[in-house]
Short mmCIF file of C-alpha atoms in Angstrom, two decimals:
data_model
loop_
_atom_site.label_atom_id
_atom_site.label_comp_id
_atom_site.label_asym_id
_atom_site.label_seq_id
_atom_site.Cartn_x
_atom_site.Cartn_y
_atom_site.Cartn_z
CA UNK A 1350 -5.00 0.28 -3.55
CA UNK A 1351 -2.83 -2.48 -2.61
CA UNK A 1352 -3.86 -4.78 1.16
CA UNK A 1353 -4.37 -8.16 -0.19
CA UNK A 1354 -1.70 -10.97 -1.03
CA UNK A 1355 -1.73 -14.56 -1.48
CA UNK A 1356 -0.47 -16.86 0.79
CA UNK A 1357 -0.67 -21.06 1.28
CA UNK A 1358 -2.34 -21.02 5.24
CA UNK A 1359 0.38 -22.17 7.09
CA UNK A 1360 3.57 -20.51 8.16
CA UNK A 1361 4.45 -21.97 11.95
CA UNK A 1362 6.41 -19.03 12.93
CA UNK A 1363 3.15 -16.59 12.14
CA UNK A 1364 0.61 -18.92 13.64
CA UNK A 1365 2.35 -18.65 16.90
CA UNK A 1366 3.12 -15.12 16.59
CA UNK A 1367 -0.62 -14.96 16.28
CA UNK A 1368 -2.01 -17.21 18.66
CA UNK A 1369 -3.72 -15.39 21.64
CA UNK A 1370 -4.02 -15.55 24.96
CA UNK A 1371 -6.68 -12.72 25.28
CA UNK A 1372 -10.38 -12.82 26.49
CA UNK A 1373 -13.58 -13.22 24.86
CA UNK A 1374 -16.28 -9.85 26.21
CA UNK A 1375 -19.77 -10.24 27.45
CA UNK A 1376 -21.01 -9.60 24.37
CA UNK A 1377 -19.20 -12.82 22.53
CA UNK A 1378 -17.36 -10.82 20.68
CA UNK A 1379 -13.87 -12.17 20.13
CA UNK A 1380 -10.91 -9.39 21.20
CA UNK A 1381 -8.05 -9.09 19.16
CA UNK A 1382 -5.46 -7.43 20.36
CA UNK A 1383 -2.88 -5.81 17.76
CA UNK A 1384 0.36 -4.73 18.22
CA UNK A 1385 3.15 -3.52 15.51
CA UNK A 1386 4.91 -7.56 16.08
CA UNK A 1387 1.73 -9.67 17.20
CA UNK A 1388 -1.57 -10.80 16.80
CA UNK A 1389 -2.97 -12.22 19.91
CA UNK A 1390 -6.62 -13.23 19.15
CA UNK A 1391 -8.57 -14.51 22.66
CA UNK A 1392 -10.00 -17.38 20.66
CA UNK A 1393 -9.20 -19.53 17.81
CA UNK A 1394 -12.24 -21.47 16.98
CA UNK A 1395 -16.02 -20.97 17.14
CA UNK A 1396 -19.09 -22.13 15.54
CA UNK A 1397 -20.88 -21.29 12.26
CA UNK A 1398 -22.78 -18.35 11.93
CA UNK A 1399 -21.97 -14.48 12.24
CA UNK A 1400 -18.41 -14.43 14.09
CA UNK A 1401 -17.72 -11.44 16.04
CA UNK A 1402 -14.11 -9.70 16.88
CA UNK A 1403 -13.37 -7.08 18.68
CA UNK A 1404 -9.68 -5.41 17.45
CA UNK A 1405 -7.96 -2.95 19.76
CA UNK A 1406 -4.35 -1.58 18.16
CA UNK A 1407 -2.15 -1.28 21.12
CA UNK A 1408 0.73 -0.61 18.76
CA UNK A 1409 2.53 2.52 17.36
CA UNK A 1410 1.07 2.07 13.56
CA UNK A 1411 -2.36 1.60 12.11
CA UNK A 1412 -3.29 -1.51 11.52
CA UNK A 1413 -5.97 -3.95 9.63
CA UNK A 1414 -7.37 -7.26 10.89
CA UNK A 1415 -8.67 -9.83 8.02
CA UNK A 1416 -10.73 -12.86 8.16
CA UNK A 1417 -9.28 -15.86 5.11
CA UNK A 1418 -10.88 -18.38 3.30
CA UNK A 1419 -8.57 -21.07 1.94
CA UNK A 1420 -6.52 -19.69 -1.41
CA UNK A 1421 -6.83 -15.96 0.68
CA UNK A 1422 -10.28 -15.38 -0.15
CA UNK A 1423 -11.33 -12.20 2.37
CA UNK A 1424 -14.46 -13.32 4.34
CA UNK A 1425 -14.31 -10.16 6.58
CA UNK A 1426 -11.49 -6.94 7.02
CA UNK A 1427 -11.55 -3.90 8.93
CA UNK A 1428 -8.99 -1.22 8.06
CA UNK A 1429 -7.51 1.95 9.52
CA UNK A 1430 -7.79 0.74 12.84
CA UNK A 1431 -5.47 4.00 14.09
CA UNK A 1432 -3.22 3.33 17.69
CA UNK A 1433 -5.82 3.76 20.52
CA UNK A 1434 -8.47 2.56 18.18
CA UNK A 1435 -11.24 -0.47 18.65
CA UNK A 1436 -13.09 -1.44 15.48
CA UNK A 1437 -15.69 -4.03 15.65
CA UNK A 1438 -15.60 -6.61 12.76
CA UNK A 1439 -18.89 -9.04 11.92
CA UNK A 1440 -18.32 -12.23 9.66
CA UNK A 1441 -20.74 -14.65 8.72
CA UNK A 1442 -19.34 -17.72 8.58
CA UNK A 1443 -21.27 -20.37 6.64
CA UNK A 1444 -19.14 -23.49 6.03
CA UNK A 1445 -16.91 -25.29 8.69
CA UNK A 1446 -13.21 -25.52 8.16
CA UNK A 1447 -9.83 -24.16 8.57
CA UNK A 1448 -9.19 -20.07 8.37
CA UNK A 1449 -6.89 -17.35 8.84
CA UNK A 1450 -7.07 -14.57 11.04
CA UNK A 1451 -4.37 -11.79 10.33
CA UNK A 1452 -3.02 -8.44 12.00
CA UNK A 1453 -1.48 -5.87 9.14
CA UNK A 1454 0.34 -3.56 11.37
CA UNK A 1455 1.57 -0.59 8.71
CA UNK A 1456 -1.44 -2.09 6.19
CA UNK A 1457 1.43 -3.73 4.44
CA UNK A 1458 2.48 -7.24 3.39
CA UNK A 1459 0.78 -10.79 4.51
CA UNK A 1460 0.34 -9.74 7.94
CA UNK A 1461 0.84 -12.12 11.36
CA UNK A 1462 -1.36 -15.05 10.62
CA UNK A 1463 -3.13 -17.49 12.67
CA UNK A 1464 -5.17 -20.20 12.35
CA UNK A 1465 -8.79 -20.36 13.32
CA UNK A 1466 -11.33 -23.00 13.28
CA UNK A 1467 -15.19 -22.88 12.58
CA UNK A 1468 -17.21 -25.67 13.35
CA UNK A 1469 -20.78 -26.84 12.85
CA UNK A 1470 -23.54 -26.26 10.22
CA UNK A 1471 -25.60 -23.45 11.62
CA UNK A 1472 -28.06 -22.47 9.16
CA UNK A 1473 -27.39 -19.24 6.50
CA UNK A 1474 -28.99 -15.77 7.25
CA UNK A 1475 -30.45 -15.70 3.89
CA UNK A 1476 -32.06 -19.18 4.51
CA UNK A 1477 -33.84 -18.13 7.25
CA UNK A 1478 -34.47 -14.60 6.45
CA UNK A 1479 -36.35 -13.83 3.40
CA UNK A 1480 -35.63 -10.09 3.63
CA UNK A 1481 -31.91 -10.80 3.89
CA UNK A 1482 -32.28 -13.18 0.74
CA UNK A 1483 -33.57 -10.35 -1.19
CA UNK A 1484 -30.95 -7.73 0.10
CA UNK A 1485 -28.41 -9.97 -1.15
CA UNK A 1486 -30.02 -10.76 -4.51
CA UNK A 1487 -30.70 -7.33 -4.90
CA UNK A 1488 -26.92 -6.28 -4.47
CA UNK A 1489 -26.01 -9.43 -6.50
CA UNK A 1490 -27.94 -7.52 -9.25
CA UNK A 1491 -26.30 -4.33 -8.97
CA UNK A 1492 -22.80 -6.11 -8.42
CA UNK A 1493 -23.45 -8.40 -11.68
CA UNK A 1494 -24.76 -4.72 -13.72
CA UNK A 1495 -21.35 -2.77 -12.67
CA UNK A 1496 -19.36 -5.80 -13.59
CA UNK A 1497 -20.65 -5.51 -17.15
CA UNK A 1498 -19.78 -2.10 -17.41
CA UNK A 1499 -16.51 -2.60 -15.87
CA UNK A 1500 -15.37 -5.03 -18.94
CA UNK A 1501 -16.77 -2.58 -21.31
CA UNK A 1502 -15.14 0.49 -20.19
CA UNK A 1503 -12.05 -0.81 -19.39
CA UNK A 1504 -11.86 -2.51 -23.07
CA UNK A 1505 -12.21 1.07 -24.53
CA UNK A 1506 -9.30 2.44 -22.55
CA UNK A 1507 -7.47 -0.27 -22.64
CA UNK A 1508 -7.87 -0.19 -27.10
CA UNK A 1509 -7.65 3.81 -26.86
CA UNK A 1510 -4.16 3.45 -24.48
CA UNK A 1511 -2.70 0.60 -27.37
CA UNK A 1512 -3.79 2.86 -30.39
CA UNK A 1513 -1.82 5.69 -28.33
CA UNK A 1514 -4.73 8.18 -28.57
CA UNK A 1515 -3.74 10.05 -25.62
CA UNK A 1516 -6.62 12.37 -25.19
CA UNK A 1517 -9.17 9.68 -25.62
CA UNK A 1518 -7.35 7.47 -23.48
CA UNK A 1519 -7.42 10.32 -20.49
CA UNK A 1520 -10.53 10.62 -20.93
CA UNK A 1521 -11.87 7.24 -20.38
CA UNK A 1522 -9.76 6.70 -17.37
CA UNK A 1523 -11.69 8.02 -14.60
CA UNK A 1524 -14.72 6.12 -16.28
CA UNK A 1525 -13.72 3.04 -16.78
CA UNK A 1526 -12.52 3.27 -12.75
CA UNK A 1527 -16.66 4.03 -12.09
CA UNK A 1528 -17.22 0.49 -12.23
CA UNK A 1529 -14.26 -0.92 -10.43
CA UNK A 1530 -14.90 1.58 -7.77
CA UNK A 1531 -18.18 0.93 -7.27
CA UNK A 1532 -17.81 -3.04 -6.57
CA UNK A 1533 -14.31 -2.56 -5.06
CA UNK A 1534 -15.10 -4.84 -1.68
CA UNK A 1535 -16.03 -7.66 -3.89
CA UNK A 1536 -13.83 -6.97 -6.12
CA UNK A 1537 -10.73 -7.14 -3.79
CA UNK A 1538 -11.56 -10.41 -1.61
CA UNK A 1539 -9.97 -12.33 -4.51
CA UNK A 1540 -6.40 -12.27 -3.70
CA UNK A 1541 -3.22 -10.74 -5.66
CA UNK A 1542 -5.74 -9.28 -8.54
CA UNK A 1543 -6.45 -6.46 -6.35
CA UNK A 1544 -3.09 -5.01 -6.57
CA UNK A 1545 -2.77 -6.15 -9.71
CA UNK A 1546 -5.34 -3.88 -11.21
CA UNK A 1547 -5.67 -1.16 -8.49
CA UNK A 1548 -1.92 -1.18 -7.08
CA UNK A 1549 -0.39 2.43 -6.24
CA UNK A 1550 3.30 2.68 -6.94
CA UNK A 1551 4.48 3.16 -3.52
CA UNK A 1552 1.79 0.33 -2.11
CA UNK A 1553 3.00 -2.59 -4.05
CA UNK A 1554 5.03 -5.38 -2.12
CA UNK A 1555 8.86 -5.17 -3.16
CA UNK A 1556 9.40 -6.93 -6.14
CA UNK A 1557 6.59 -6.95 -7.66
CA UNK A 1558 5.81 -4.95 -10.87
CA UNK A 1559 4.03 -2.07 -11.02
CA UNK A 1560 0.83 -2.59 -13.30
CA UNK A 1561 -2.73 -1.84 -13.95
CA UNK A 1562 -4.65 1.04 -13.91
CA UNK A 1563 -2.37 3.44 -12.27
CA UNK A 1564 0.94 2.33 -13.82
CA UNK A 1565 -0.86 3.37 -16.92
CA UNK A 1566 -1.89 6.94 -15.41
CA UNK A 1567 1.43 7.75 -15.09
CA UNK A 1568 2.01 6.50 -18.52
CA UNK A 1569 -0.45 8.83 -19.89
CA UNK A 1570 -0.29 11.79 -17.59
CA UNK A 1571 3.82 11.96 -16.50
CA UNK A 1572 6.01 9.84 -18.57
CA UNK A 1573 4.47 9.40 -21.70
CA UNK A 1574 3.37 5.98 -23.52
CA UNK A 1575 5.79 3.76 -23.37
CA UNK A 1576 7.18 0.83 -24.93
CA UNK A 1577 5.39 -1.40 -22.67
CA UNK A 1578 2.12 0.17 -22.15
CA UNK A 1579 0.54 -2.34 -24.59
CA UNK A 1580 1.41 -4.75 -22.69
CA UNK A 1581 0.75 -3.69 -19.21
CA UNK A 1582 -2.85 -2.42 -21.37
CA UNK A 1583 -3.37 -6.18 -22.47
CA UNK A 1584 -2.64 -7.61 -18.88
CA UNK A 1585 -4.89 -5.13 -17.64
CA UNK A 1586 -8.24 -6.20 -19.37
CA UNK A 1587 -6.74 -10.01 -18.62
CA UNK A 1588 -6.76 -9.33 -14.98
CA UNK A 1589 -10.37 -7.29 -15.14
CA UNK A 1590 -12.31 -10.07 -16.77
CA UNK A 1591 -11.18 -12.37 -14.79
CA UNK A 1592 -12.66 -10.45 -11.51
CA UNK A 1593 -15.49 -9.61 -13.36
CA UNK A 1594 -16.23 -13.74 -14.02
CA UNK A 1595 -15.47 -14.44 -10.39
CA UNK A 1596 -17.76 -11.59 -8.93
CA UNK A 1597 -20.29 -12.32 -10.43
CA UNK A 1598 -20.68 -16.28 -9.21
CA UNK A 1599 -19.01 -15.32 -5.63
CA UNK A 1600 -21.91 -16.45 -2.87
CA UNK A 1601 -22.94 -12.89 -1.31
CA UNK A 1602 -23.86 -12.93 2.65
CA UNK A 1603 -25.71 -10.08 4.29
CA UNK A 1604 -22.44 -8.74 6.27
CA UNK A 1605 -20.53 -8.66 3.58
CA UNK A 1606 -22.86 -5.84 2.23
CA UNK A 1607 -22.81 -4.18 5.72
CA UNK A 1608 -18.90 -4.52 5.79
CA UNK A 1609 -18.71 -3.64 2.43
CA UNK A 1610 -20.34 -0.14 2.32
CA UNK A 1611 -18.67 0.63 5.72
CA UNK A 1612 -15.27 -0.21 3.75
CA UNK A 1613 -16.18 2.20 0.52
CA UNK A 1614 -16.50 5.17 2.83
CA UNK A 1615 -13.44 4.19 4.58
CA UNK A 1616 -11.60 4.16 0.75
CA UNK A 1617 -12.55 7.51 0.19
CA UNK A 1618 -11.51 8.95 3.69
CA UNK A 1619 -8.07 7.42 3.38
CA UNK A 1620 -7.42 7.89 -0.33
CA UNK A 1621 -9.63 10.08 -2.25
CA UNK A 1622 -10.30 12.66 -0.02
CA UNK A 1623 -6.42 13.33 0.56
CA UNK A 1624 -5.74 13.18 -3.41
CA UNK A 1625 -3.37 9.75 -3.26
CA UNK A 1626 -4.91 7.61 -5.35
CA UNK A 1627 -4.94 9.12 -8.86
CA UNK A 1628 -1.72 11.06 -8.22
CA UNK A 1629 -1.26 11.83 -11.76
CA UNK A 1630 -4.58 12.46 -12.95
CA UNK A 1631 -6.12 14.20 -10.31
CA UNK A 1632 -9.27 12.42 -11.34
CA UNK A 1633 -9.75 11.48 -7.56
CA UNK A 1634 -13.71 12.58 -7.45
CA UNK A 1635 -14.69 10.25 -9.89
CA UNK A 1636 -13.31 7.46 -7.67
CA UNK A 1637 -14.86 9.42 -4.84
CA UNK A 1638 -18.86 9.66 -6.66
CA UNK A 1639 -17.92 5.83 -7.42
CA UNK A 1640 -17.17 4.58 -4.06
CA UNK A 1641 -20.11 6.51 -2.52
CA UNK A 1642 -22.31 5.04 -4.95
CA UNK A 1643 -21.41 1.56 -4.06
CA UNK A 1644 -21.76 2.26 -0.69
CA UNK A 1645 -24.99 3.36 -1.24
CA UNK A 1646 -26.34 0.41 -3.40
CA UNK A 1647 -24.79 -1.89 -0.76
CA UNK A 1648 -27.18 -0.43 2.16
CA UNK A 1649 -29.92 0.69 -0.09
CA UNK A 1650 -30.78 -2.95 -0.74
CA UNK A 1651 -30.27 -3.67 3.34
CA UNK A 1652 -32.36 -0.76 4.16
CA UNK A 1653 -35.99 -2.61 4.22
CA UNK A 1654 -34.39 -4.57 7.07
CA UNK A 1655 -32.59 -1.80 8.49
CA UNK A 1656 -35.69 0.41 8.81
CA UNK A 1657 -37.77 -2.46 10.36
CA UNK A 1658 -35.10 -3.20 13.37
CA UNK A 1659 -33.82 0.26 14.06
CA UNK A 1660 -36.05 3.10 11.96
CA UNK A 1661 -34.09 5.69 13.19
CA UNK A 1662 -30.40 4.54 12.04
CA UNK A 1663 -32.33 3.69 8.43
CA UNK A 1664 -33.69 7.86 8.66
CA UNK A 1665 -29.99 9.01 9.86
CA UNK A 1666 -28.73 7.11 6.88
CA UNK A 1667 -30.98 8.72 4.79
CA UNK A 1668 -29.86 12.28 5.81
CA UNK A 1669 -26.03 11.65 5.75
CA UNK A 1670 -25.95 10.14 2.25
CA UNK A 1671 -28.15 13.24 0.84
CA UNK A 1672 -26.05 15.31 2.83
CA UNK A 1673 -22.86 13.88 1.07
CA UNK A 1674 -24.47 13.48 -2.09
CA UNK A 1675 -25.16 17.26 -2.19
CA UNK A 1676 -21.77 18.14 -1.11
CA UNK A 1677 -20.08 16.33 -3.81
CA UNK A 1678 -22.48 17.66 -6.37
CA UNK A 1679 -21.53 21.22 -6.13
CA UNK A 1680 -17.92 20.14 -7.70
CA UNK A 1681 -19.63 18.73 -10.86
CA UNK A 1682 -18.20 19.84 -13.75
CA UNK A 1683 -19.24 19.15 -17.23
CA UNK A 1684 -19.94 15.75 -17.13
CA UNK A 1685 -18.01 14.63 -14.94
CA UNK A 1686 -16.07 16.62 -12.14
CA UNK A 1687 -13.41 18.86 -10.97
CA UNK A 1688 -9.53 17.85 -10.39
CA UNK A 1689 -8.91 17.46 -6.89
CA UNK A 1690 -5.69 20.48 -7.14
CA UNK A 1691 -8.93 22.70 -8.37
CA UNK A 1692 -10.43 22.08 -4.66
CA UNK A 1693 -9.22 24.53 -1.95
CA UNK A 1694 -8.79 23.39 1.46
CA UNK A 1695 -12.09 24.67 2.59
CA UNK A 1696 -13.71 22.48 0.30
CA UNK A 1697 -11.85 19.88 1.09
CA UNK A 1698 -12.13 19.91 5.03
CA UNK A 1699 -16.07 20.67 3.75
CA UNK A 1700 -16.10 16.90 2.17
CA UNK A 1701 -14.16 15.46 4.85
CA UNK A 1702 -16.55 16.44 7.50
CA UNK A 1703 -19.96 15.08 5.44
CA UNK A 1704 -18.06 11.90 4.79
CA UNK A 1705 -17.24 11.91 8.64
CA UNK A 1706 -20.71 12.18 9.54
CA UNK A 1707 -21.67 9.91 7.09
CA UNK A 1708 -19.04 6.71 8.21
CA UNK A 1709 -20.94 7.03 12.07
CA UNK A 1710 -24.05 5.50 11.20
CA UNK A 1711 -23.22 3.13 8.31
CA UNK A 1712 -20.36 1.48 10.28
CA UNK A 1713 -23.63 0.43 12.60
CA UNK A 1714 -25.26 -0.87 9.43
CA UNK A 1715 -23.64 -4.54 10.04
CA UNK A 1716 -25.04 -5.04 14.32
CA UNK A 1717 -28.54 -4.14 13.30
CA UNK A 1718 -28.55 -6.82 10.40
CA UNK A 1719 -26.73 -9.46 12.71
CA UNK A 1720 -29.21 -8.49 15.23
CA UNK A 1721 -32.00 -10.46 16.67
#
């Protein structure tokens, strides 16, 4: 999956393409709205804390809207935001300084940028919340656990793919993408690695080479090993430890969870669940299982606060993922699960509808945490 690029904050001609002229609702939420040429945000600065928008696509394509940190770190995103469509995004905010708010109509390139300031030193949810301090540490855990794994299995297959055992090195594949599909939100707010590691073939910005784990798919399951797939193997494990060292010292916040499991569901709706991402391999319910499972850890370790502001969102979360988790169970096979061309439509539109019912209540997961 390919969304995220680096890029120095700055361009004048995108900041003013940007800029906004629109109005803030009752609520304080900050509208954004998002055309296919513009980006008009009703406010450019507020305060520390958890930063609400509100983004409406009035254009012709769907869209994203992203919150940057300086160097492109992603503090917030919401994606898929289809014409017609609001999507609410939440951000906690807990430093003052200069950021980047950007519209990505088509989900492609840097998107129109603006600037936006935060000012003040309001006081961190996890400072003043012990339950959210444990969620977070809690998720830290299971984020820091994955990580491990990650670097592991992707040092097998990456050794297996430069020994040119074939068989061995299809085989470890979907595993090794367990990990990285587990912890993919944290995983992706750190710029260009995303694509780097995760980039599909027809995602990837023009001019830039076509690596990582699904350049090396094709390798193994179209064109054959080639000449270079030692060396796309080597950059590979390169590019995975160094995500692995930076998420597992990246400062966790309570919305990022929220946003985070909210954003797995969404991966599998655009992207598993319609067979794109492993093209080649057709390994796409491993990624699915994967992205579930993070999901799950991510409002697992919110739930204690979940349950004691809204119990009956914490029970309806509670159904959905067993619901889900059953549905994906009955394509197990062996240890691991079917190809997605041995799923007939039926079964597909079958997952599509659990995950459906599923994405309703955890996209609410992120207001009742931020809620008073």
């Amino acid at each position: 999956m390919v969304r995220k690029a680096l890029v120095i904050i700055g361009s004048l001609a995108l900041l003013t393409a940007c800029s906004g002229n629109g109005t803030q609702d009752a609520s304080g939420a900050i509208a954004v709205e998002a055309t296919d040429d513009a980006c008009k945000v009703a406010r450019t600065s507020a305060g520390t804390g958890n930063v609400t928008f509100e983004v409406t696509n009035k254009g012709t394509k769907v869209t994203e809207f992203y919150l940057y940190a300086e160097g492109d770190r992603i503090l917030g995103e919401v994606e898929n935001i289809g014409p017609g469509l609001t999507r609410k995004l939440i951000v906690e905010v807990g430093e003052s300084g200069k950021l980047q708010t950007a519209c990505k109509p088509g989900m492609k390139g840097d998107g129109i940028r603006g600037e936006f300031t935060v000012t003040g030193d309001a006081k961190k949810a996890t400072d003043a919340d012990a339950q959210l301090a444990e969620a977070t540490k809690s998720y830290q855990r299971y984020v820091n656990s994955q990580a491990d794994q990650l670097l592991v299995k992707t040092e097998e297959f990456v050794n297996a793919v430069k020994a040119k055992k074939v068989d061995e090195a299809k085989a470890l594949f979907p595993i090794s993408r367990i990990y990285w599909e587990r912890i993919e939100p944290v995983a992706e707010s750190f710029g260009d690695l995303d694509p780097k590691i995760d980039g599909r073939e027809d995602a990837i910005e023009p001019g830039t080479e076509f690596t990582g784990f699904h350049r090396l798919e094709k390798d193994l399951w179209v064109d054959g090993l080639k000449d270079d797939s030692p060396k796309i193997a080597d950059q590979l494990l390169v590019d995975v430890k160094d995500i692995v060292n930076k998420a597992k010292t990246v400062e966790l916040n309570p919305t990022q969870l929220a946003n985070g499991a909210k954003e797995l569901l969404d991966e599998v709706a655009t992207g598993k669940i319609t067979g794109e991402e492993d093209r080649y391999s057709h390994t796409d319910l491993w990624d699915f299982r994967s992205n579930v499972d993070g999901s799950q850890a991510a409002v697992a370790a919110l739930r204690p606060v979940i349950a004691a502001k809204d119990a009956a969102l914490a029970t309806s979360l509670d159904e959905k993922f067993k619901a889900l988790d059953e549905a994906l169970e009955k394509h197990r096979k062996g240890d691991g699960f079917k190809l997605y061309t041995e799923l007939t439509p039926d079964e597909i539109k079958a997952l599509a509808e659990t995950l459906d019912a599923l994405g309703e209540p955890v996209s609410k997961v992120a207001e009742v945490v931020t809620s008073k």
